[in-house]
CSV table of C-alpha atoms in Angstrom, one decimal:
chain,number,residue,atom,x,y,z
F,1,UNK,CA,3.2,11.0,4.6
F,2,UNK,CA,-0.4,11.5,3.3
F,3,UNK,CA,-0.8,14.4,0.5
F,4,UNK,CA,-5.0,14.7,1.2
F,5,UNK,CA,-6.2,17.3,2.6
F,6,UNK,CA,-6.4,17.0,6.3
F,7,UNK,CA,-9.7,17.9,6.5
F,8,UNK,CA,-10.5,14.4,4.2
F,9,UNK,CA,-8.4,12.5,6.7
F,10,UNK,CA,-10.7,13.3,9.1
F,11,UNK,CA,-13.9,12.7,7.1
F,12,UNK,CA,-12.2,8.8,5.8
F,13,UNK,CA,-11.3,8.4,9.2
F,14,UNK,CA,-14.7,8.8,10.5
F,15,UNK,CA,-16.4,7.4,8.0
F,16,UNK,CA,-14.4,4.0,8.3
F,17,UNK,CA,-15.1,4.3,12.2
F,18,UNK,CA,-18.9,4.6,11.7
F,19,UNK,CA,-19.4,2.2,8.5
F,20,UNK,CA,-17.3,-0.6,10.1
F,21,UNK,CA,-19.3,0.2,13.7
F,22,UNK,CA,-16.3,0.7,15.8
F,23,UNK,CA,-18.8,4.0,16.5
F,24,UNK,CA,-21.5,2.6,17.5
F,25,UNK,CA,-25.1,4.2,15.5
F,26,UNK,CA,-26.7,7.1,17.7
F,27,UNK,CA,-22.9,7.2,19.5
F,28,UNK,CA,-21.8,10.9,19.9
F,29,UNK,CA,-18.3,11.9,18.3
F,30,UNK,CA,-15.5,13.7,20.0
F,31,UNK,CA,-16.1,17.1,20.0
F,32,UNK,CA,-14.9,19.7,18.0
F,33,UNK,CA,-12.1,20.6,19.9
F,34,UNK,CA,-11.2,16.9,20.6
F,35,UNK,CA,-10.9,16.1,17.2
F,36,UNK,CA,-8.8,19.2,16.3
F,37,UNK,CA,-6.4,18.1,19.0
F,38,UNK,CA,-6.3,14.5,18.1
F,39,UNK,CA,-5.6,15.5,14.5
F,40,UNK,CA,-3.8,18.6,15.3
F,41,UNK,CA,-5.5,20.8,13.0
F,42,UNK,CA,-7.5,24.0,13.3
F,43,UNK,CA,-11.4,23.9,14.3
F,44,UNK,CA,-12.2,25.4,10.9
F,45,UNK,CA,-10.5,22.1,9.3
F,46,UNK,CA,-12.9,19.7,11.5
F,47,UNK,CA,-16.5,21.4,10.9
F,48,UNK,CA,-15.6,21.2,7.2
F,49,UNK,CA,-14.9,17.5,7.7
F,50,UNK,CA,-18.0,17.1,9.9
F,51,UNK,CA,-20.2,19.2,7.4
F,52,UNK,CA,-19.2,16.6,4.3
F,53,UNK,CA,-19.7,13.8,7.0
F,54,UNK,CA,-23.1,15.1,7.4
F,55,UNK,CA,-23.7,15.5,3.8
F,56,UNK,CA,-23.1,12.3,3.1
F,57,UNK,CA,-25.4,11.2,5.2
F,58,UNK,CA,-22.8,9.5,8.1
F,59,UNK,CA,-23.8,11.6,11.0
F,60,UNK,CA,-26.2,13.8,12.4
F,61,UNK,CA,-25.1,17.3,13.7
F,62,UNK,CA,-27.2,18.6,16.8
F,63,UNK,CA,-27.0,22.1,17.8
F,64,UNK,CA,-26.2,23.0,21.4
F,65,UNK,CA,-25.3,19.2,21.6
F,66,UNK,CA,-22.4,17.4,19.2
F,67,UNK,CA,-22.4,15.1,16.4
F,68,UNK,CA,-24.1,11.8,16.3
F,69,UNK,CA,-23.0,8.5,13.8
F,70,UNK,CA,-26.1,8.0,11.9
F,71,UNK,CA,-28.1,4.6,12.2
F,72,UNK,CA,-27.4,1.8,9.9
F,73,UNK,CA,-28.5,-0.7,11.5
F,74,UNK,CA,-26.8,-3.6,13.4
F,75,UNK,CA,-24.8,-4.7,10.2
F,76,UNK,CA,-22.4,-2.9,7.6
F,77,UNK,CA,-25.5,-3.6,4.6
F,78,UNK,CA,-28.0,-0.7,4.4
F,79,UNK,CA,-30.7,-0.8,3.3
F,80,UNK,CA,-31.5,-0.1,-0.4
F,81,UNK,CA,-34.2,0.3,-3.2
F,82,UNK,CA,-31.6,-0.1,-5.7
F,83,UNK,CA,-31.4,-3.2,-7.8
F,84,UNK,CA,-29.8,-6.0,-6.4
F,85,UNK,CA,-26.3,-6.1,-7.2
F,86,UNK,CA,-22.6,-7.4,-6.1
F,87,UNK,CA,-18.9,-6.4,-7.3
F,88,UNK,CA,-16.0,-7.1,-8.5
F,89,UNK,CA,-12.8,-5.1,-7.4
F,90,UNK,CA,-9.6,-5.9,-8.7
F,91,UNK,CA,-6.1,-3.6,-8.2
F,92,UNK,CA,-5.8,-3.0,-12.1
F,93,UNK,CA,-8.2,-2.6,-15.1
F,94,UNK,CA,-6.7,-6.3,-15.9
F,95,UNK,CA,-6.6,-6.9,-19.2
F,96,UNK,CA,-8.2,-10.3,-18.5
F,97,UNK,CA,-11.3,-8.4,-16.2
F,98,UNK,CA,-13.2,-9.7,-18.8
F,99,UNK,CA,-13.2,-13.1,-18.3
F,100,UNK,CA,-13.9,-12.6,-14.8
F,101,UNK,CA,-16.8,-10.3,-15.3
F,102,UNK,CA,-18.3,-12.9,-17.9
F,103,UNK,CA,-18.2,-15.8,-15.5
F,104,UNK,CA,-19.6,-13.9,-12.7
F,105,UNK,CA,-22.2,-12.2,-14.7
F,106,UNK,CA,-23.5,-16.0,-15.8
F,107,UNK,CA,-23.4,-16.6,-12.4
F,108,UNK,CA,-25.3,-13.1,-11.7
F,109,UNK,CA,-28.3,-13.6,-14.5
F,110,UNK,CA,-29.6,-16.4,-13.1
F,111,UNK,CA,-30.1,-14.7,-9.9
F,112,UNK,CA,-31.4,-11.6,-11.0
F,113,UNK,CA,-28.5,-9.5,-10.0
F,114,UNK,CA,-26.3,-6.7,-11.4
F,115,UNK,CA,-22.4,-7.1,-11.3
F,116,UNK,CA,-20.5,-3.4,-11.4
F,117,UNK,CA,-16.6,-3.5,-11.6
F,118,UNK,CA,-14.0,-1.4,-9.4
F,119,UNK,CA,-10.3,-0.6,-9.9
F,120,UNK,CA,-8.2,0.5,-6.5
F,121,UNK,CA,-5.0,0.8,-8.5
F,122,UNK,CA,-3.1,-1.6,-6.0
F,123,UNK,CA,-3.8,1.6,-3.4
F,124,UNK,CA,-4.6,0.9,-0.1
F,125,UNK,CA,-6.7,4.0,0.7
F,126,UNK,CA,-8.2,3.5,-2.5
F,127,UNK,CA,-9.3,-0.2,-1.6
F,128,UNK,CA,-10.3,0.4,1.8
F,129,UNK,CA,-12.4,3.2,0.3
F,130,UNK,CA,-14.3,1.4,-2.6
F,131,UNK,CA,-15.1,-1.9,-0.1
F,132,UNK,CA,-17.0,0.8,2.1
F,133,UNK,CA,-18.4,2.9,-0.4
F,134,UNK,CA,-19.8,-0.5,-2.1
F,135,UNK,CA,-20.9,-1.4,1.3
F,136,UNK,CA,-22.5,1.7,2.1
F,137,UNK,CA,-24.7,2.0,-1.5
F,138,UNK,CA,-26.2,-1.4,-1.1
F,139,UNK,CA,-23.5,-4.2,-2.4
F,140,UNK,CA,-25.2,-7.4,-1.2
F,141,UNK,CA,-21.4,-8.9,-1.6
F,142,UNK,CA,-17.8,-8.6,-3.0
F,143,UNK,CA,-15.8,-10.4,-5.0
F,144,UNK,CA,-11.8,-9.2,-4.0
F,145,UNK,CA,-8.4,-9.8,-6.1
F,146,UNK,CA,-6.7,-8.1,-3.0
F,147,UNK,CA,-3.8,-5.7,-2.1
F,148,UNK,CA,-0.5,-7.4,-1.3
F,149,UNK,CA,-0.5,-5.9,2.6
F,150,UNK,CA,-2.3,-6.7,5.6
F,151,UNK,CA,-2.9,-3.0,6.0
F,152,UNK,CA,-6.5,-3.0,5.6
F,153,UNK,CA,-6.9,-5.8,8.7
F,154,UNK,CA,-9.5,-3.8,10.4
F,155,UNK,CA,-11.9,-3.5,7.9
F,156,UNK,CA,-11.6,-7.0,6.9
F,157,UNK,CA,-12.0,-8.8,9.8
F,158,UNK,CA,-15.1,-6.9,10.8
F,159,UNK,CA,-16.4,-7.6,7.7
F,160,UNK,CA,-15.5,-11.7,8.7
F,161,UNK,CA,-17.0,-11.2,11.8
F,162,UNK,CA,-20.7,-9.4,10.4
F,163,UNK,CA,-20.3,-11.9,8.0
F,164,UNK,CA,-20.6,-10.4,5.2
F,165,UNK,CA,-20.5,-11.7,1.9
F,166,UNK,CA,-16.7,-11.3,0.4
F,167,UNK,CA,-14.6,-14.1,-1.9
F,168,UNK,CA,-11.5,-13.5,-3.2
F,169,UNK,CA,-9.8,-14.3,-5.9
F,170,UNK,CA,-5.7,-14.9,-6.8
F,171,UNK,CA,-4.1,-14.3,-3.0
F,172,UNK,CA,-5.3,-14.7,0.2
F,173,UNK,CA,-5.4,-12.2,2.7
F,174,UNK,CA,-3.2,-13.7,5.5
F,175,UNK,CA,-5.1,-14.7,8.8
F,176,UNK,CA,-8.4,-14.2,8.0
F,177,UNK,CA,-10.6,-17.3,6.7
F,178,UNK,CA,-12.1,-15.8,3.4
F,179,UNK,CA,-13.3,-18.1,0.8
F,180,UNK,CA,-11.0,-18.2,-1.9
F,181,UNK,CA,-11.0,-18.9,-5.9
F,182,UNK,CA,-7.5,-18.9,-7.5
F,183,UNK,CA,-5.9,-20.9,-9.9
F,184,UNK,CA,-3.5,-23.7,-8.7
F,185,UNK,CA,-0.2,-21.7,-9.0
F,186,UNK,CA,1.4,-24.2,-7.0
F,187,UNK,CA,1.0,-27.0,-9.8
F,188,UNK,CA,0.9,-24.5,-12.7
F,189,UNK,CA,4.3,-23.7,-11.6
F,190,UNK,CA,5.6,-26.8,-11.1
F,191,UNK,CA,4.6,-27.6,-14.6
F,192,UNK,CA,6.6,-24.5,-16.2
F,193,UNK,CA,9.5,-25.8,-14.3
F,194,UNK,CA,9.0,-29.2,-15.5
F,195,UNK,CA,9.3,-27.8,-18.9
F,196,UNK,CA,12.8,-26.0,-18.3
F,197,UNK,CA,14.0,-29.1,-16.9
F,198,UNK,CA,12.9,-31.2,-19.4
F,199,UNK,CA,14.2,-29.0,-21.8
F,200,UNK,CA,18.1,-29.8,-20.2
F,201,UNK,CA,18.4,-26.5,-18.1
F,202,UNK,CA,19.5,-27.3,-14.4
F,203,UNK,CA,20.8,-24.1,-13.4
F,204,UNK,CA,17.7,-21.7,-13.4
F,205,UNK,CA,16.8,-18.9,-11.4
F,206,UNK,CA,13.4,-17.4,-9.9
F,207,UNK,CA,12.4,-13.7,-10.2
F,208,UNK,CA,9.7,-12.7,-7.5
F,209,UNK,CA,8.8,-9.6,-6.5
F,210,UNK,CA,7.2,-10.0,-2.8
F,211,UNK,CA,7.6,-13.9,-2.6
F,212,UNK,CA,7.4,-14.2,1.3
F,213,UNK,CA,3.8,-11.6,1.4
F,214,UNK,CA,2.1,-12.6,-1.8
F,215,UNK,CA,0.2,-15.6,-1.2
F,216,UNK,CA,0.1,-16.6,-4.8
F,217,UNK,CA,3.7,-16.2,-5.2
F,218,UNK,CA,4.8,-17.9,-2.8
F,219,UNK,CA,3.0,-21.1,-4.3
F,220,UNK,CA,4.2,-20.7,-7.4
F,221,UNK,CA,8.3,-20.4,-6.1
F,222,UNK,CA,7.1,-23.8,-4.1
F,223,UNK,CA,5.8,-25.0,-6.9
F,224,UNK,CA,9.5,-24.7,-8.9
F,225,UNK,CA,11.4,-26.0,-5.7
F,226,UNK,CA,9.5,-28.7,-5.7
F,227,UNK,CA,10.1,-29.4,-9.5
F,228,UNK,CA,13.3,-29.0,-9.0
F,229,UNK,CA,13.3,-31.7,-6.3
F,230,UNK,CA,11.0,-34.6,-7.9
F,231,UNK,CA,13.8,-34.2,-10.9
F,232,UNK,CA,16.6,-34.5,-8.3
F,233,UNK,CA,18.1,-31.2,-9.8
F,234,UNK,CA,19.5,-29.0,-6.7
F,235,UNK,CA,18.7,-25.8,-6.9
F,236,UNK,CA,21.2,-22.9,-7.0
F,237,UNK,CA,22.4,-21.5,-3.7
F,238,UNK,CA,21.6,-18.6,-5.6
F,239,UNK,CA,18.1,-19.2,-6.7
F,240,UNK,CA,15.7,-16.3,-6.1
F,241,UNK,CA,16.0,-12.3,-6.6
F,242,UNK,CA,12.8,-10.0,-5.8
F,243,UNK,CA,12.4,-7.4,-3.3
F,244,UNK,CA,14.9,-7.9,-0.6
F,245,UNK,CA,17.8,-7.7,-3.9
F,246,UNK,CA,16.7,-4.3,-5.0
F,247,UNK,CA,17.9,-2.8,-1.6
F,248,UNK,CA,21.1,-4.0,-2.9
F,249,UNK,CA,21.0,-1.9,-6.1
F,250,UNK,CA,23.7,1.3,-5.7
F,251,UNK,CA,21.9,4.5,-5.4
F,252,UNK,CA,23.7,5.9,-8.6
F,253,UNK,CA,22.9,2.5,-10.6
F,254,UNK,CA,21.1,3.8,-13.8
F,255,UNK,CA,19.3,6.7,-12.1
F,256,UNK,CA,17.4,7.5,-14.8
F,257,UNK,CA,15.6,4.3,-14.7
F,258,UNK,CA,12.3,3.5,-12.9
F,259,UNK,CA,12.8,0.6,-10.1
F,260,UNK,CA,11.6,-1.8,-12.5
F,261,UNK,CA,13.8,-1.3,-15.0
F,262,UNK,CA,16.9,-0.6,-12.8
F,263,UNK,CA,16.2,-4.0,-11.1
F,264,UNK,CA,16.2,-6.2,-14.4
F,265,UNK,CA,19.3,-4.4,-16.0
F,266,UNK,CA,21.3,-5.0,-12.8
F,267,UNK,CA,19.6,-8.5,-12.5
F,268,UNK,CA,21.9,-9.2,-15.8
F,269,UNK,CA,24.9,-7.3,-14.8
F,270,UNK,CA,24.8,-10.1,-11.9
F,271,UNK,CA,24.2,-12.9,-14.3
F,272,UNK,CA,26.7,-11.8,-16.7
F,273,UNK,CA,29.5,-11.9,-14.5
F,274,UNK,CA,29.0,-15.2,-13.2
F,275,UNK,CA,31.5,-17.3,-15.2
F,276,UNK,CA,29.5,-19.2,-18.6
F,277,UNK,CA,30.2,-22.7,-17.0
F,278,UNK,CA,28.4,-21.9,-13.8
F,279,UNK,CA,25.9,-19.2,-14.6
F,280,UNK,CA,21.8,-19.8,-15.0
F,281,UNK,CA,20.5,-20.8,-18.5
F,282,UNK,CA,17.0,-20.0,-17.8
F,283,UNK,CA,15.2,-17.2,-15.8
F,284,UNK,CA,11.4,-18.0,-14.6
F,285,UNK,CA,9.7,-15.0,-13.9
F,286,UNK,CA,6.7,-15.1,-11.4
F,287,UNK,CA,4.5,-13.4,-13.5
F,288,UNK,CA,4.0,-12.2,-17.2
F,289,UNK,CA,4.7,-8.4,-16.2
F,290,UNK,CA,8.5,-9.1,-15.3
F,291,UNK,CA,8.8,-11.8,-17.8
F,292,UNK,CA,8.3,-9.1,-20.2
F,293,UNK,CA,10.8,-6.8,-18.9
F,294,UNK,CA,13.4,-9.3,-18.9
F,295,UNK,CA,12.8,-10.0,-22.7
F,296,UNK,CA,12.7,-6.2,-23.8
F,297,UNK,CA,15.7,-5.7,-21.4
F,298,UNK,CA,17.5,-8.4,-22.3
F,299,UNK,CA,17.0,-7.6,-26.5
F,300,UNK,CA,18.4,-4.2,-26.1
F,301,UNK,CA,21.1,-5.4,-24.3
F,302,UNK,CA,22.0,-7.8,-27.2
F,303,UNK,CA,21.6,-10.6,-25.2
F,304,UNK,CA,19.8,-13.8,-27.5
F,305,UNK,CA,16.6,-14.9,-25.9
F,306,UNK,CA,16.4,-17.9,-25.6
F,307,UNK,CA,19.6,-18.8,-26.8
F,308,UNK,CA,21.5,-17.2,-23.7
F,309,UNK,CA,18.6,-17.7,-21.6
F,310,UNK,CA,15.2,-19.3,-22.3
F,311,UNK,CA,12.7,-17.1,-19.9
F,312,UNK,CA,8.8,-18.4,-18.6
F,313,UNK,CA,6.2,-16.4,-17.1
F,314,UNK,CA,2.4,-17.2,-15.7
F,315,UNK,CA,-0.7,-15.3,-16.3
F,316,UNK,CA,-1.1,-15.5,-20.2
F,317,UNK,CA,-1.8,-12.1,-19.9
F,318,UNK,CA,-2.5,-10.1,-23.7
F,319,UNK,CA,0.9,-8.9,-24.4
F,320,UNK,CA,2.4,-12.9,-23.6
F,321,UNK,CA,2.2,-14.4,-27.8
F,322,UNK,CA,2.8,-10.8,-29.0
F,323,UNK,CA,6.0,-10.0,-27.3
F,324,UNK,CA,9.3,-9.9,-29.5
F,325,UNK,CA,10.2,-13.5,-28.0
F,326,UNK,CA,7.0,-14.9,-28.0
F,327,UNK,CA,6.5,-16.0,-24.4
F,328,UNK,CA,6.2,-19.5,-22.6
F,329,UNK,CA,4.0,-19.2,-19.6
F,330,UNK,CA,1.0,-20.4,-17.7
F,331,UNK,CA,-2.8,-19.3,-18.8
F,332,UNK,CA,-5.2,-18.3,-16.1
F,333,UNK,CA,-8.1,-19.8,-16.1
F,334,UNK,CA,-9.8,-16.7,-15.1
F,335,UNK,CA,-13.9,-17.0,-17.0
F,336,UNK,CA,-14.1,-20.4,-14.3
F,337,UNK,CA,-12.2,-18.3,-11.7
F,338,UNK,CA,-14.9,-15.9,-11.9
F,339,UNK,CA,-18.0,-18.5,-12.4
F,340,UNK,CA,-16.9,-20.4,-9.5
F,341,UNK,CA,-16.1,-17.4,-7.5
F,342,UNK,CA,-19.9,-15.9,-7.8
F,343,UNK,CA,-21.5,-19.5,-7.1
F,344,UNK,CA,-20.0,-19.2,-3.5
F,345,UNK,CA,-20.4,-15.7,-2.9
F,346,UNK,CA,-24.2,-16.4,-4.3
F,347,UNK,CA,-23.9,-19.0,-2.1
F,348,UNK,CA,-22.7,-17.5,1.4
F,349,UNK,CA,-25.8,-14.5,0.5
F,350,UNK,CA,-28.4,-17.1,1.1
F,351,UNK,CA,-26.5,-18.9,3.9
F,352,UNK,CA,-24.4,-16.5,5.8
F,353,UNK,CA,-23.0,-19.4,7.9
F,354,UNK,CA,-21.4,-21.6,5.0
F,355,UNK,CA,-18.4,-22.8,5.8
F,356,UNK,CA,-15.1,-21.6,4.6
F,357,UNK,CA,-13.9,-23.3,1.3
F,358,UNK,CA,-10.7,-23.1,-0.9
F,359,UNK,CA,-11.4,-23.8,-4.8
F,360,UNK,CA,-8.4,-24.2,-6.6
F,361,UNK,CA,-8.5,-24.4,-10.8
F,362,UNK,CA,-5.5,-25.6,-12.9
F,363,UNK,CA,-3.8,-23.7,-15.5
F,364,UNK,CA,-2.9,-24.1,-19.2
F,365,UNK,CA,0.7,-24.5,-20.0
F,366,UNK,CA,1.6,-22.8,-23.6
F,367,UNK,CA,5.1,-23.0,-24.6
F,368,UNK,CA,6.2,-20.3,-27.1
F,369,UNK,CA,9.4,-19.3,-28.4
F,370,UNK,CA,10.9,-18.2,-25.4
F,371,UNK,CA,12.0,-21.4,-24.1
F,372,UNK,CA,14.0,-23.8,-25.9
F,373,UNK,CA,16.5,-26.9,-25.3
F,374,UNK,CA,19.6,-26.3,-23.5
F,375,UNK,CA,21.2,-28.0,-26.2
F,376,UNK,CA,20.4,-26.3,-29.2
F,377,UNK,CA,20.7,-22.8,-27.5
């Protein structure tokens, strides 16, 4: 259940109705009474919400008569005498946002615009809220690493059908044709896997976290099946652990323990008691954030990384050469991610009707000292 307020309920929901023109402009609201039946608040609550909609400038009120949405026009832009600018929203304050910002801002000079930076902090509400927000103060368009769930469907595909100007980067958002900039996970992956096999390890397990939602995930766990099959090594009947295995974890396992770390120490309790001849050598972790968790986990478990098990992530993100175990993985290519990514959003704001297109940029394998030769483990 939401914690807000329900009088800002009202006002996002409103707001979202009127920006995304599911309210027409000029089209009277539900009255007063309506909405505090709909909602099932107090009257008091929804004249607060429809004062701060008024406020801000989303509706007119009219005395004797209701509320009206405010004109914006027949598109989600407004107008604007602020400098020409577009954005880049990301879930996290990435550690490697600067790399994107510096190849869309090359981009961005050339054409005289501005680039400002948002963080959602993988929130929903939050992302739905910054997309109109930049809308509504004048974005001319919107580069998007996205949420993980299709939650936000609405808003997205009435921003496909206006047209307006979004790319994303690193995962798709499922059924909806967005251009797209990511890095080849796919072949990045396959390449990290390459490298485990090579190395002699053919029992070897993959930790996901939403492998079957995540776009990007899911290439990269195709990308180590299909390793796994061009080097005629069968993969493990059990193979892959993320989300659908923590429901598994006992209630009273480690209670003091966050999710995360509650999932990695019972990940080895697993692996431990799998007899030596038949269990996994080497653990490839989807990204660099549980890759690190399984090496700090693992150490104060005594367990010898990589002697026991030789571990590879992908992202390269800051922490990856500085880690106890120095960490193999796969480096983002994220300043061309970011070029590339502004040259077709600069692209589709001169020519709305561009068609759809899917850039995809290969990675950088580095191995460190967290992956080493079955034999000499």
């Amino acid at each position: 259940m939401s914690k807000k307020p329900k009088y800002e309920i009202i006002y996002e929901f409103y707001k979202e109705q009127i920006l995304a023109k599911i309210i027409a402009s000029e089209e009277k609201l539900p009255t007063e009474m309506e909405i505090a039946k709909k909602f099932k608040v107090s009257r008091i609550t929804v004249i607060r919400a429809l004062n701060d909609l008024e406020q801000d400038g989303f509706i007119n009120k009219i005395q004797g008569s209701g509320s009206y949405a405010k004109n914006y026009g027949e598109s989600l832009v407004t107008a604007s005498s602020s400098p020409d600018i577009i954005s880049l929203v990301l879930p996290y304050d990435e550690n490697f946002k600067q790399n994107f910002l510096k190849g869309i801002e090359d981009v961005a000079k050339t054409q005289n615009y501005f680039v400002t930076f948002h963080q959602t902090t993988a929130n929903l509400d939050s992302e739905k809220k910054v997309i109109l927000d930049l809308i509504k103060h004048g974005s001319k368009g919107i580069i998007l690493y996205p949420s993980d769930s299709p939650i936000n469907m609405e808003l997205y595909s009435s921003l496909l059908i206006q047209k307006f100007p979004l790319v994303l980067i690193d995962r798709k958002i499922s059924g909806l044709d967005f251009p797209i900039i990511w890095t080849d996970n796919h072949s990045g992956y396959y390449e990290i896997t390459n490298h485990l096999l090579e190395l002699g390890h053919s029992k070897i397990i993959f930790v996901g976290t939403s492998v079957y939602s995540i776009s990007s995930e899911l290439e990269r766990y195709e990308g180590f099946c299909k390793a796994h099959i061009d080097h005629k090594v069968p993969l493990l009947d059990k193979h892959l652990y993320f989300q659908e295995d923590i429901a598994n974890i006992p209630s009273d396992y480690k209670p003091d323990l966050d999710i995360e770390h509650r999932a990695i120490n019972y990940l080895f309790d697993l692996l431990l008691d799998i007899p030596p001849s038949k269990r996994p050598t080497a653990i490839a972790a989807v990204n660099d954030s549980i890759a690190e968790l399984v090496i700090k986990i693992g150490l104060e478990r005594g367990i010898s990384i990589p002697r026991d098990f030789s571990v590879i992530g992908f992202d390269d993100r800051v922490f990856a050469a500085h880690l106890p175990i120095p960490l193999t993985t796969v480096s983002q290519p994220t300043y061309e991610i970011g070029h590339q990514a502004a040259l077709v959003l600069f692209n589709l704001i001169k020519n709305p009707d561009s068609k759809m297109c899917e850039k995809k940029i290969k990675g950088r394998l580095l191995i460190r000292k967290s992956s080493n030769h079955l034999n000499r483990n």
